[in-house]
Amino acid sequence: VDRIIDSLLIAVQGVGTQWRVFTSESPTGAEATWHDPADLLKFAEELCSGRTGPRISAVIFVRDQTSEMPTVLGRAPRLICILSRAQALASSAPREWGNFLVIDDGATGSPTLIVRGCATLMAQTYELPTPHGSEIARCFGVRDCLLQSESETLHIQLAGSMNLRVHIAEPGALVRGAGKFALAHMDRTGVWTDDRRSLIMRSVHKVEYPVLHTVGPVFDFSERTLADVVGQRPVLLVADATVARLHGAAWRTYAEQNFPTWHELIVQACETSKTWDEVDRICATAADRNLPRNGVIVGVGGGVLLDTAGVAAAFFRRGVDYVRVPTTLVGLVDVAVGIKQAVNGYGKKNLLGAFYPPLASINDYRFTLTLPRSAIACGLAEIIKIALVRDQWTFDAVERHAAELMDSRFTRPADVAQEIAFRSELLMMEELCTNLYETNHARLVDFGHTFSPSIEAASGYQIPHGVAVAVDMLLSTAIAVYRSIAEPELFERLYRLLDRLDLLLCEQDLPEVSVLACALEDAKRHRGGALNLVVISKPGCPTFLQDVQTSEITSARQGVVRARSSNNAILDLRDQYACLGI
Ligand SMILES: NC(=O)c1ccc[n+]([C@@H]2O[C@H](COP(=O)([O-])OP(=O)(O)OC[C@H]3O[C@@H](n4cnc5c(N)ncnc54)[C@H](O)[C@@H]3O)[C@@H](O)[C@H]2O)c1
Ligand SMILES: [Zn+2]
């Protein structure tokens, strides 16, 4: 099995209701009986859900001609194929055979012949008496024949036939063939059909976008990056109002020089206005200014603006090209690298949105110079997030240089700031790359993002995203300490660092335990039923927790509160330990 299939289930029908089941975990197979095909279906669904082990991404039923087979799985894996035994055998044939013939007497002795070439999409199945095999072979100019049959006469008959090389199917050829079939179909694009005349579409959409780093200021007349990305296409520039005050004059000159057609829309971007109404306003402007299908929306601002404009870009004309110019540290290290666009809705953070890759993100770290300290701290919270799950060096560097990075607005020490920024972007992109559309709900980058959406929403979006992430990381680490996954010293280190960055909440701003418990339920709804709370044992060593008791949340919250009130995190956590009898 190869990297595109996480795990594979092959069920091969034997006589009657007997099936032999092979999975990546039990490659030698296990005998099982299902009298009702629905039970087999249930069994496969359970495996596909990932609840009982690694998620199964492909299920192949190799059925006998006579069997009844269910066609649809409720919680579908990425690929379900129903093959006849002959089709599975045909797939086991070596690539160098051209057209070839497969003869299979089947588990029940009902013979199937199949003629196919490796390049042929659909195998043709002939339910003819087996002696016709050699005639068919002649007809199609077949050179090779793969035979699975007990019949002596057939062997002799075929072996005597002119120009036909007869190969006896090896033991295991059925299962190997089914596996090869699955791989080929996972890779292939096109429309094909199965035995039940279902039509299956498989199309692969390549996702590629650059995160570019400018040499000069992004709107400088000599800086070509944005102009080159956009080309001569019409532009709607959507910008954060604060950024417009600071840089509006520069981009207007830049646009006049570089874009034949352009318009701008200034948005008061703040978390409470990160709503569908704002998306609608951007789309209305795009419509009013006749932005064509080949037009480009350029978003200039922090995470709020970039997310909102991104949703508009995804929806306007079913998607127009989107270029992000992030102007906050959160925007630069986190928003810029991914493909998620979302707005808040119905009392929930980021409830409405789309996975919509940008044409490009254009990163210019000079923007951080005008940010308030709080916005630098929020960016550092996202940097600490990725550092703690992936990279000890970055965590150590942020810890060592926190004060200077804050005072200098993330410009000094220059080499350290650049290295931290580059590593954060790269590591985030590495994490996203293999799971861009979040088909796997266990994501390391969700560290700090399990309690935080509810913390933000419960505060009426008064608590900034970065602060909520910081508090979440601290709560998660306290839970890890109580479980002896992490040492209290780690909590201490993180607490001190977040405190220095002014990212902690006072007790009255910390949400109640009930809110935090609901956050876990919400996270499960968002993650296909699994909690996947990310905790770390030490920087760079993450793990997932699936069951967290309310009592643990209570203790974690107390741990954070008491650490804050006494400003002695480690002792307090040890006290907590003592209370819990650990
Ligand atoms: N899509 C994603 O993958 C992703 C990732 C991380 C965060 N987010 C989202 O990003 C949002 C947080 O983004 P944020 O922290 O950038 O907040 P933000 O967009 O609200 O910006 C913070 C403040 O900084 C101001 N500002 C922006 N650029 C400035 C500049 N150069 N100089 C001075 N002031 C400037 C803004 O006007 C705003 O008042 C959250 O809604 C979060 O959900 C999205
Ligand atoms: Zn975040």
Coordinates of C-alpha atoms and ligand atoms in Angstrom, one line a residue, residues 330 334 349-350 382 385 445 447-449 452 456 465-466 469, ligand 2:
V330 CA -0.7 36.9 12.6
D334 CA -0.2 32.2 9.8
K349 CA -16.1 31.6 15.3
N350 CA -15.2 31.0 11.7
E382 CA 0.7 31.7 16.7
K385 CA 1.9 27.4 18.7
V445 CA -1.7 23.1 14.1
F447 CA -2.7 23.3 19.3
G448 CA -4.2 26.3 21.0
H449 CA -7.3 26.2 18.8
S452 CA -9.9 29.4 21.8
E456 CA -13.4 34.4 21.6
H465 CA -7.5 35.7 18.6
G466 CA -3.9 35.5 19.8
V469 CA -4.8 30.9 21.5
Ligands
ZN2 ZN -5.0 31.0 15.0

